[in-house]
Tab-separated table of C-alpha atoms in Angstrom:
chain	number	residue	atom	x	y	z
A	1147	MET	CA	-16.612	-6.316	-2.200
A	1148	ALA	CA	-16.410	-4.558	1.166
A	1149	LEU	CA	-14.541	-6.377	3.907
A	1150	PRO	CA	-16.730	-7.638	6.776
A	1151	ALA	CA	-16.226	-5.755	10.020
A	1152	ARG	CA	-14.576	-8.744	11.720
A	1153	LEU	CA	-12.106	-9.197	8.866
A	1154	LEU	CA	-11.098	-5.545	9.164
A	1155	ALA	CA	-10.588	-6.002	12.894
A	1156	ALA	CA	-8.448	-9.047	12.320
A	1157	THR	CA	-6.310	-7.199	9.843
A	1158	CYS	CA	-5.605	-4.575	12.496
A	1159	LEU	CA	-4.720	-7.221	15.053
A	1160	LEU	CA	-2.384	-9.019	12.678
A	1161	SER	CA	-0.546	-5.836	11.840
A	1162	ALA	CA	-0.232	-5.119	15.552
A	1163	ALA	CA	1.168	-8.549	16.335
A	1164	ALA	CA	3.590	-8.469	13.376
A	1165	LEU	CA	3.228	-12.222	13.078
A	1166	THR	CA	0.723	-14.972	13.714
A	1167	LEU	CA	1.531	-16.736	16.946
A	1168	GLY	CA	0.003	-20.006	15.807
A	1169	GLY	CA	0.099	-22.828	18.304
A	1170	CYS	CA	-0.733	-20.742	21.379
A	1171	ALA	CA	-3.389	-22.108	23.691
A	1172	GLY	CA	-6.824	-21.559	22.291
A	1173	ALA	CA	-5.600	-20.993	18.752
A	1174	GLU	CA	-8.120	-23.492	17.435
A	1175	THR	CA	-11.823	-23.457	18.141
A	1176	ALA	CA	-14.084	-26.449	18.225
A	1177	ALA	CA	-16.151	-27.126	15.123
A	1178	GLY	CA	-18.754	-29.192	16.942
A	1179	GLY	CA	-22.420	-28.279	16.839
A	1180	ALA	CA	-22.263	-26.945	13.294
A	1181	GLY	CA	-25.008	-29.236	12.025
A	1182	LYS	CA	-27.937	-28.150	14.221
A	1183	GLU	CA	-29.703	-24.840	13.660
A	1184	PRO	CA	-30.432	-23.015	16.932
A	1185	ALA	CA	-33.902	-21.881	17.888
A	1186	LEU	CA	-34.496	-18.143	17.473
A	1187	GLY	CA	-37.677	-17.318	19.302
A	1188	SER	CA	-39.254	-14.015	18.313
A	1189	VAL	CA	-37.352	-12.202	15.539
A	1190	GLU	CA	-37.403	-8.419	15.847
A	1191	LYS	CA	-37.961	-6.284	12.756
A	1192	LEU	CA	-34.797	-4.198	12.310
A	1193	SER	CA	-33.630	-1.615	9.786
A	1194	SER	CA	-30.351	-0.546	11.443
A	1195	THR	CA	-27.314	-2.269	12.926
A	1196	GLU	CA	-25.942	0.707	14.877
A	1197	SER	CA	-27.098	-0.356	18.336
A	1198	LEU	CA	-27.003	-4.124	17.985
A	1199	ALA	CA	-25.270	-5.997	20.804
A	1200	PHE	CA	-23.549	-9.232	19.755
A	1201	PRO	CA	-22.642	-11.861	22.384
A	1202	ILE	CA	-19.002	-12.114	21.281
A	1203	ALA	CA	-18.540	-8.339	21.161
A	1204	ALA	CA	-18.090	-8.298	24.943
A	1205	TYR	CA	-14.715	-10.007	24.437
A	1206	GLU	CA	-13.498	-8.182	21.336
A	1207	ILE	CA	-10.570	-5.775	21.485
A	1208	THR	CA	-11.626	-2.198	20.829
A	1209	PRO	CA	-9.966	0.082	18.239
A	1210	ASP	CA	-8.421	2.161	21.033
A	1211	GLN	CA	-7.025	-0.957	22.712
A	1212	GLN	CA	-5.558	-2.042	19.369
A	1213	TYR	CA	-3.978	1.392	19.022
A	1214	GLN	CA	-2.436	1.222	22.503
A	1215	ALA	CA	-1.096	-2.264	21.777
A	1216	LYS	CA	0.478	-1.100	18.516
A	1217	ARG	CA	2.200	1.771	20.306
A	1218	ALA	CA	3.467	-0.592	22.989
A	1219	GLN	CA	4.814	-3.090	20.480
A	1220	ASN	CA	6.666	-0.284	18.705
A	1221	ARG	CA	8.332	0.578	22.012
A	1222	LEU	CA	9.314	-3.049	22.574
A	1223	ILE	CA	10.837	-3.298	19.094
A	1224	GLU	CA	12.766	-0.062	19.622
A	1225	GLN	CA	14.043	-1.233	23.029
A	1226	CYS	CA	15.176	-4.531	21.569
A	1227	MET	CA	16.944	-2.864	18.637
A	1228	LYS	CA	18.696	-0.510	21.058
A	1229	ARG	CA	20.214	-3.508	22.880
A	1230	PHE	CA	22.066	-4.280	19.674
A	1231	GLY	CA	23.195	-0.705	19.055
A	1232	PHE	CA	20.478	0.458	16.637
A	1233	ALA	CA	18.598	3.713	17.167
A	1234	TYR	CA	15.526	2.424	15.369
A	1235	SER	CA	12.392	4.543	15.583
A	1236	LEU	CA	9.032	3.448	14.223
A	1237	PRO	CA	6.354	5.937	13.117
A	1238	ALA	CA	3.467	6.348	15.530
A	1239	PRO	CA	0.406	4.287	14.590
A	1240	VAL	CA	-2.636	6.130	13.296
A	1241	PRO	CA	-5.030	6.939	16.191
A	1242	PRO	CA	-8.460	5.370	15.859
A	1243	GLY	CA	-11.103	7.548	14.267
A	1244	ALA	CA	-14.846	7.330	14.546
A	1245	ASP	CA	-15.642	3.619	14.344
A	1246	ASP	CA	-18.388	3.029	11.789
A	1247	SER	CA	-17.637	-0.660	11.219
A	1248	ARG	CA	-20.730	-1.803	13.124
A	1249	SER	CA	-22.971	0.229	10.807
A	1250	ARG	CA	-22.084	-2.112	7.916
A	1251	VAL	CA	-21.874	-5.425	9.758
A	1252	PHE	CA	-24.614	-6.827	7.493
A	1253	GLY	CA	-23.949	-4.511	4.586
A	1254	LEU	CA	-25.444	-1.117	3.906
A	1255	ALA	CA	-28.365	-0.335	6.217
A	1256	SER	CA	-28.906	3.447	6.306
A	1257	ALA	CA	-31.308	4.909	3.723
A	1258	GLU	CA	-29.760	8.343	4.320
A	1259	ASP	CA	-26.215	7.084	3.703
A	1260	ALA	CA	-27.383	5.195	0.618
A	1261	ALA	CA	-28.903	8.345	-0.879
A	1262	ARG	CA	-25.895	10.551	-0.044
A	1263	PHE	CA	-22.910	8.247	-0.428
A	1264	GLY	CA	-24.042	5.107	-2.229
A	1265	TYR	CA	-21.792	2.277	-1.048
A	1266	ALA	CA	-18.953	4.571	0.085
A	1267	ARG	CA	-18.574	4.871	3.831
A	1268	PRO	CA	-19.598	8.363	5.009
A	1269	ARG	CA	-16.460	8.855	7.107
A	1270	ARG	CA	-14.166	7.838	4.281
A	1271	ALA	CA	-16.111	9.873	1.743
A	1272	THR	CA	-15.794	13.111	3.730
A	1273	ASP	CA	-12.454	12.739	5.558
A	1274	PRO	CA	-9.424	14.612	4.201
A	1275	ALA	CA	-6.627	12.586	2.661
A	1276	PRO	CA	-4.527	10.905	5.350
A	1277	ALA	CA	-1.276	12.610	6.268
A	1278	THR	CA	1.869	11.100	4.835
A	1279	ARG	CA	3.568	8.932	7.445
A	1280	GLN	CA	7.329	9.027	7.697
A	1281	SER	CA	8.943	5.637	7.207
A	1282	PRO	CA	11.758	4.553	9.516
A	1283	ALA	CA	15.277	5.029	8.199
A	1284	PRO	CA	16.487	2.063	6.101
A	1285	LEU	CA	18.288	-0.567	8.128
A	1286	SER	CA	21.650	-2.055	7.268
A	1287	ARG	CA	21.950	-5.753	6.550
A	1288	THR	CA	22.869	-6.328	10.177
A	1289	GLY	CA	19.972	-4.199	11.366
A	1290	GLN	CA	17.538	-6.210	9.263
A	1291	THR	CA	18.988	-9.371	10.728
A	1292	VAL	CA	18.365	-8.099	14.251
A	1293	LEU	CA	14.842	-6.972	13.418
A	1294	ASN	CA	13.745	-10.143	11.623
A	1295	GLY	CA	16.034	-12.791	13.093
A	1296	VAL	CA	17.421	-13.857	9.732
A	1297	ASP	CA	20.124	-12.472	7.491
A	1298	PRO	CA	18.322	-10.913	4.465
A	1299	VAL	CA	20.970	-12.066	1.980
A	1300	ALA	CA	20.927	-15.628	3.306
A	1301	GLU	CA	17.133	-15.562	3.277
A	1302	ALA	CA	17.031	-14.480	-0.374
A	1303	GLU	CA	19.521	-17.178	-1.340
A	1304	ALA	CA	17.546	-19.830	0.555
A	1305	LYS	CA	14.273	-18.773	-1.098
A	1306	ALA	CA	15.908	-18.977	-4.519
A	1307	LYS	CA	16.753	-22.585	-3.712
A	1308	GLY	CA	13.308	-23.345	-2.311
A	1309	ARG	CA	14.489	-23.524	1.272
A	1310	ALA	CA	13.587	-21.581	4.415
A	1311	ALA	CA	16.303	-19.455	5.995
A	1312	ALA	CA	14.323	-18.577	9.121
A	1313	PRO	CA	14.546	-20.966	12.080
A	1314	THR	CA	11.876	-23.613	12.526
A	1315	GLY	CA	10.262	-24.670	15.779
A	1316	GLU	CA	10.207	-21.120	17.118
A	1317	PRO	CA	9.270	-20.664	20.801
A	1318	MET	CA	5.611	-19.808	21.265
A	1319	SER	CA	5.955	-17.720	24.427
A	1320	GLN	CA	8.544	-15.315	25.808
A	1321	ALA	CA	9.135	-17.598	28.782
A	1322	GLU	CA	9.889	-20.460	26.382
A	1323	ALA	CA	12.142	-18.191	24.300
A	1324	GLU	CA	14.226	-17.367	27.370
A	1325	GLU	CA	14.770	-21.059	28.090
A	1326	ALA	CA	15.112	-22.408	24.539
A	1327	PRO	CA	18.285	-22.414	22.406
A	1328	GLY	CA	18.874	-19.055	20.760
A	1329	SER	CA	19.219	-18.086	17.138
A	1330	GLY	CA	22.975	-18.501	17.063
A	1331	ILE	CA	23.265	-15.060	15.437
A	1332	ILE	CA	25.645	-12.789	17.356
A	1333	VAL	CA	25.490	-9.007	16.944
A	1334	ASP	CA	27.356	-6.597	19.209
A	1335	HIS	CA	28.448	-9.565	21.384
A	1336	LYS	CA	24.820	-10.517	22.070
A	1337	GLU	CA	22.644	-13.256	20.624
A	1338	VAL	CA	19.740	-12.087	18.458
A	1339	PRO	CA	16.426	-13.506	19.714
A	1340	VAL	CA	14.822	-16.215	17.610
A	1341	GLY	CA	12.640	-14.385	15.119
A	1342	GLY	CA	14.422	-11.121	15.830
A	1343	CYS	CA	13.122	-8.082	17.656
A	1344	GLY	CA	9.839	-8.288	15.753
A	1345	ARG	CA	8.989	-11.670	17.193
A	1346	GLU	CA	10.361	-10.868	20.641
A	1347	SER	CA	8.091	-7.823	20.853
A	1348	ALA	CA	5.051	-9.892	19.892
A	1349	LEU	CA	5.859	-12.618	22.414
A	1350	LYS	CA	6.399	-10.141	25.245
A	1351	LEU	CA	3.090	-8.427	24.547
A	1352	TYR	CA	0.842	-11.218	23.283
A	1353	ALA	CA	2.334	-14.444	24.645
A	1354	PRO	CA	4.528	-13.788	27.692
A	1355	LYS	CA	3.816	-17.206	29.227
A	1356	PRO	CA	2.865	-20.675	27.994
A	1357	GLY	CA	-0.888	-20.986	27.775
A	1358	SER	CA	-1.449	-17.505	26.357
A	1359	VAL	CA	-4.629	-17.436	24.304
A	1360	ASP	CA	-4.117	-16.615	20.639
A	1361	ILE	CA	-4.739	-12.926	19.923
A	1362	LEU	CA	-7.175	-13.935	17.158
A	1363	TYR	CA	-9.150	-16.361	19.308
A	1364	VAL	CA	-12.209	-14.135	19.681
A	1365	PHE	CA	-12.112	-13.160	16.018
A	1366	ASN	CA	-12.004	-16.840	15.066
A	1367	LEU	CA	-15.087	-17.554	17.181
A	1368	GLY	CA	-16.929	-14.634	15.605
A	1369	ALA	CA	-15.918	-15.742	12.124
A	1370	GLN	CA	-17.077	-19.265	12.933
A	1371	ALA	CA	-20.468	-17.951	14.053
A	1372	GLU	CA	-20.720	-15.805	10.936
A	1373	SER	CA	-19.863	-18.747	8.692
A	1374	ARG	CA	-22.500	-20.932	10.333
A	1375	ALA	CA	-25.068	-18.146	10.129
A	1376	LEU	CA	-24.501	-17.685	6.398
A	1377	GLU	CA	-25.153	-21.413	5.874
A	1378	ASP	CA	-28.282	-21.346	8.062
A	1379	SER	CA	-31.486	-22.112	6.131
A	1380	ARG	CA	-33.230	-19.024	7.518
A	1381	VAL	CA	-30.451	-16.711	6.357
A	1382	ARG	CA	-30.340	-18.433	2.971
A	1383	LYS	CA	-34.077	-17.941	2.615
A	1384	VAL	CA	-34.055	-14.229	3.487
A	1385	THR	CA	-31.028	-13.694	1.230
A	1386	THR	CA	-32.961	-15.218	-1.658
A	1387	LYS	CA	-35.888	-12.914	-0.916
A	1388	TRP	CA	-33.541	-9.918	-0.866
A	1389	SER	CA	-31.994	-10.961	-4.208
A	1390	GLN	CA	-35.448	-11.337	-5.745
A	1391	CYS	CA	-36.380	-7.892	-4.487
A	1392	MET	CA	-33.201	-6.425	-6.002
A	1393	ALA	CA	-33.965	-8.159	-9.307
A	1394	ARG	CA	-37.325	-6.415	-9.433
A	1395	SER	CA	-35.393	-3.134	-9.224
A	1396	GLY	CA	-33.143	-4.197	-12.087
A	1397	PHE	CA	-30.094	-5.445	-10.154
A	1398	THR	CA	-28.754	-8.998	-10.368
A	1399	THR	CA	-26.859	-9.915	-7.211
A	1400	SER	CA	-26.648	-13.024	-5.054
A	1401	GLY	CA	-26.484	-11.328	-1.658
A	1402	PRO	CA	-25.678	-8.173	0.322
A	1403	ASP	CA	-22.150	-9.404	1.102
A	1404	THR	CA	-21.273	-9.522	-2.620
A	1405	VAL	CA	-23.472	-6.786	-4.032
A	1406	GLN	CA	-20.657	-4.393	-4.940
A	1407	SER	CA	-18.637	-6.994	-6.830
A	1408	ASP	CA	-21.784	-8.500	-8.383
A	1409	LEU	CA	-22.672	-5.076	-9.803
A	1410	GLY	CA	-19.104	-4.419	-10.934
A	1411	LEU	CA	-18.668	-1.318	-8.786
A	1412	GLU	CA	-15.032	-0.269	-8.546
A	1413	GLN	CA	-13.645	1.653	-5.566
A	1414	GLY	CA	-13.957	5.015	-7.320
A	1415	GLU	CA	-17.549	4.326	-8.339
A	1416	LEU	CA	-19.014	3.540	-4.922
A	1417	SER	CA	-20.685	6.946	-4.626
A	1418	GLY	CA	-21.544	7.397	-8.319
A	1419	PRO	CA	-25.120	7.615	-9.665
A	1420	GLU	CA	-25.400	3.881	-10.420
A	1421	ALA	CA	-24.089	2.983	-6.974
A	1422	VAL	CA	-26.514	5.378	-5.270
A	1423	THR	CA	-29.469	3.912	-7.164
A	1424	ALA	CA	-28.417	0.364	-6.292
A	1425	ALA	CA	-27.705	1.292	-2.678
A	1426	LYS	CA	-31.146	2.812	-2.211
A	1427	ALA	CA	-32.748	-0.349	-3.599
A	1428	ASP	CA	-30.469	-2.473	-1.400
A	1429	VAL	CA	-31.580	-0.743	1.810
A	1430	ALA	CA	-35.241	-0.758	0.801
A	1431	CYS	CA	-35.117	-4.499	0.048
A	1432	LYS	CA	-33.410	-5.254	3.366
A	1433	ALA	CA	-36.217	-3.457	5.190
A	1434	ARG	CA	-38.897	-5.161	3.105
A	1435	VAL	CA	-37.725	-8.715	3.884
A	1436	ASN	CA	-36.363	-7.944	7.399
A	1437	TYR	CA	-32.905	-9.064	6.327
A	1438	ILE	CA	-31.126	-7.349	9.241
A	1439	GLY	CA	-33.538	-8.702	11.845
A	1440	ILE	CA	-33.103	-12.275	10.670
A	1441	ARG	CA	-29.324	-12.051	10.186
A	1442	TYR	CA	-28.929	-10.589	13.668
A	1443	ALA	CA	-31.146	-13.183	15.334
A	1444	VAL	CA	-29.399	-16.094	13.628
A	1445	GLN	CA	-25.849	-14.867	14.155
A	1446	SER	CA	-26.535	-13.954	17.778
A	1447	ALA	CA	-27.833	-17.469	18.393
A	1448	TYR	CA	-24.665	-19.052	17.036
A	1449	GLU	CA	-22.465	-16.597	18.950
A	1450	LYS	CA	-24.331	-17.256	22.194
A	1451	SER	CA	-23.780	-20.983	21.763
A	1452	LEU	CA	-20.046	-20.516	21.124
A	1453	VAL	CA	-19.652	-18.128	24.070
A	1454	GLU	CA	-21.210	-20.724	26.374
A	1455	GLU	CA	-19.095	-23.524	24.898
A	1456	HIS	CA	-15.813	-21.590	25.228
A	1457	ALA	CA	-16.592	-19.619	28.404
A	1458	GLU	CA	-13.432	-20.711	30.231
A	1459	THR	CA	-11.049	-19.735	27.432
A	1460	LEU	CA	-12.888	-16.465	26.822
A	1461	ALA	CA	-12.538	-15.557	30.500
A	1462	LEU	CA	-8.811	-16.281	30.261
A	1463	PHE	CA	-8.571	-14.194	27.084
A	1464	ARG	CA	-10.293	-11.277	28.822
A	1465	GLN	CA	-7.885	-11.454	31.774
A	1466	GLN	CA	-4.868	-11.627	29.479
A	1467	THR	CA	-6.177	-8.639	27.518
A	1468	GLN	CA	-6.259	-6.621	30.734
A	1469	ASP	CA	-2.705	-7.758	31.571
A	1470	ARG	CA	-1.580	-6.737	28.090
A	1471	LEU	CA	-3.195	-3.329	28.390
A	1472	ARG	CA	-1.492	-2.726	31.744
A	1473	LEU	CA	1.875	-3.518	30.144
A	1474	ALA	CA	1.002	-1.263	27.199
A	1475	ALA	CA	0.171	1.589	29.562
A	1476	GLN	CA	3.575	1.206	31.259
A	1477	LEU	CA	5.423	1.157	27.934
A	1478	ASN	CA	3.471	4.043	26.450
A	1479	GLY	CA	3.934	6.226	29.511
């Protein structure tokens, strides 16, 4: 099963942050209003998702912004490690390529792509193999302690006994970390920050002050809207119509989000003859029942409601994103 576009985005953000800063302001989103289905008005007939504008998208972090943040966090980790006498250099993150995630936000939509590539993404099907990235030099036991804030040997021993070696009650902002008791780990006559250089870098970039909005806040709102939309009676109805249409073409599948796994298509088979045949039927059935038009209308309605409900926090998130990008620009030179 292909990962939804928002899940892919979240994966990138998590790898950039190096840890989940749970507990920051705005980390949780309200679940109220989930029981009432919003009015849709006129539903447009759509066969493509390329140019669709989603209400929450205005607050999402772009691939280039994610890339700049990753570079900046690498610099912060390297600066921190240098304080403790380690010349630690991280490989540069992969620059963003052509972003085709929006083209599959509701599954395969392009008849041309279906005929040429089946369920494989065109960019991935035609791109050369990625260049081998050089890993950083292995760190000593002390270096790992500085990076992660816990001695690796002690951590392994604690895990074997079912205990946690890492500190609990970690500070949730850099300002708090500077005021709170330290890790108690001394290296090169200096105290290692709680959580090590990895956590310090994330706090400096993503949570410099108390009240910083969780980096995944917007993703969580989008995921909440998507979850509500999938449970909406109108989406359920059009999904059933799509499944019935696919059955008439000889394919048994419960919905576009699970079609690849339902048909047993492995990664290497996504552009094979069977996949191409199924993909062509998939796109034709979506057009026949206006699956994309209905999914877009329903999801947009839920997103609009959540944007209005969380307008204050979203405005704060947007401002903090700009602050973060200014810091990233300084660090990246």
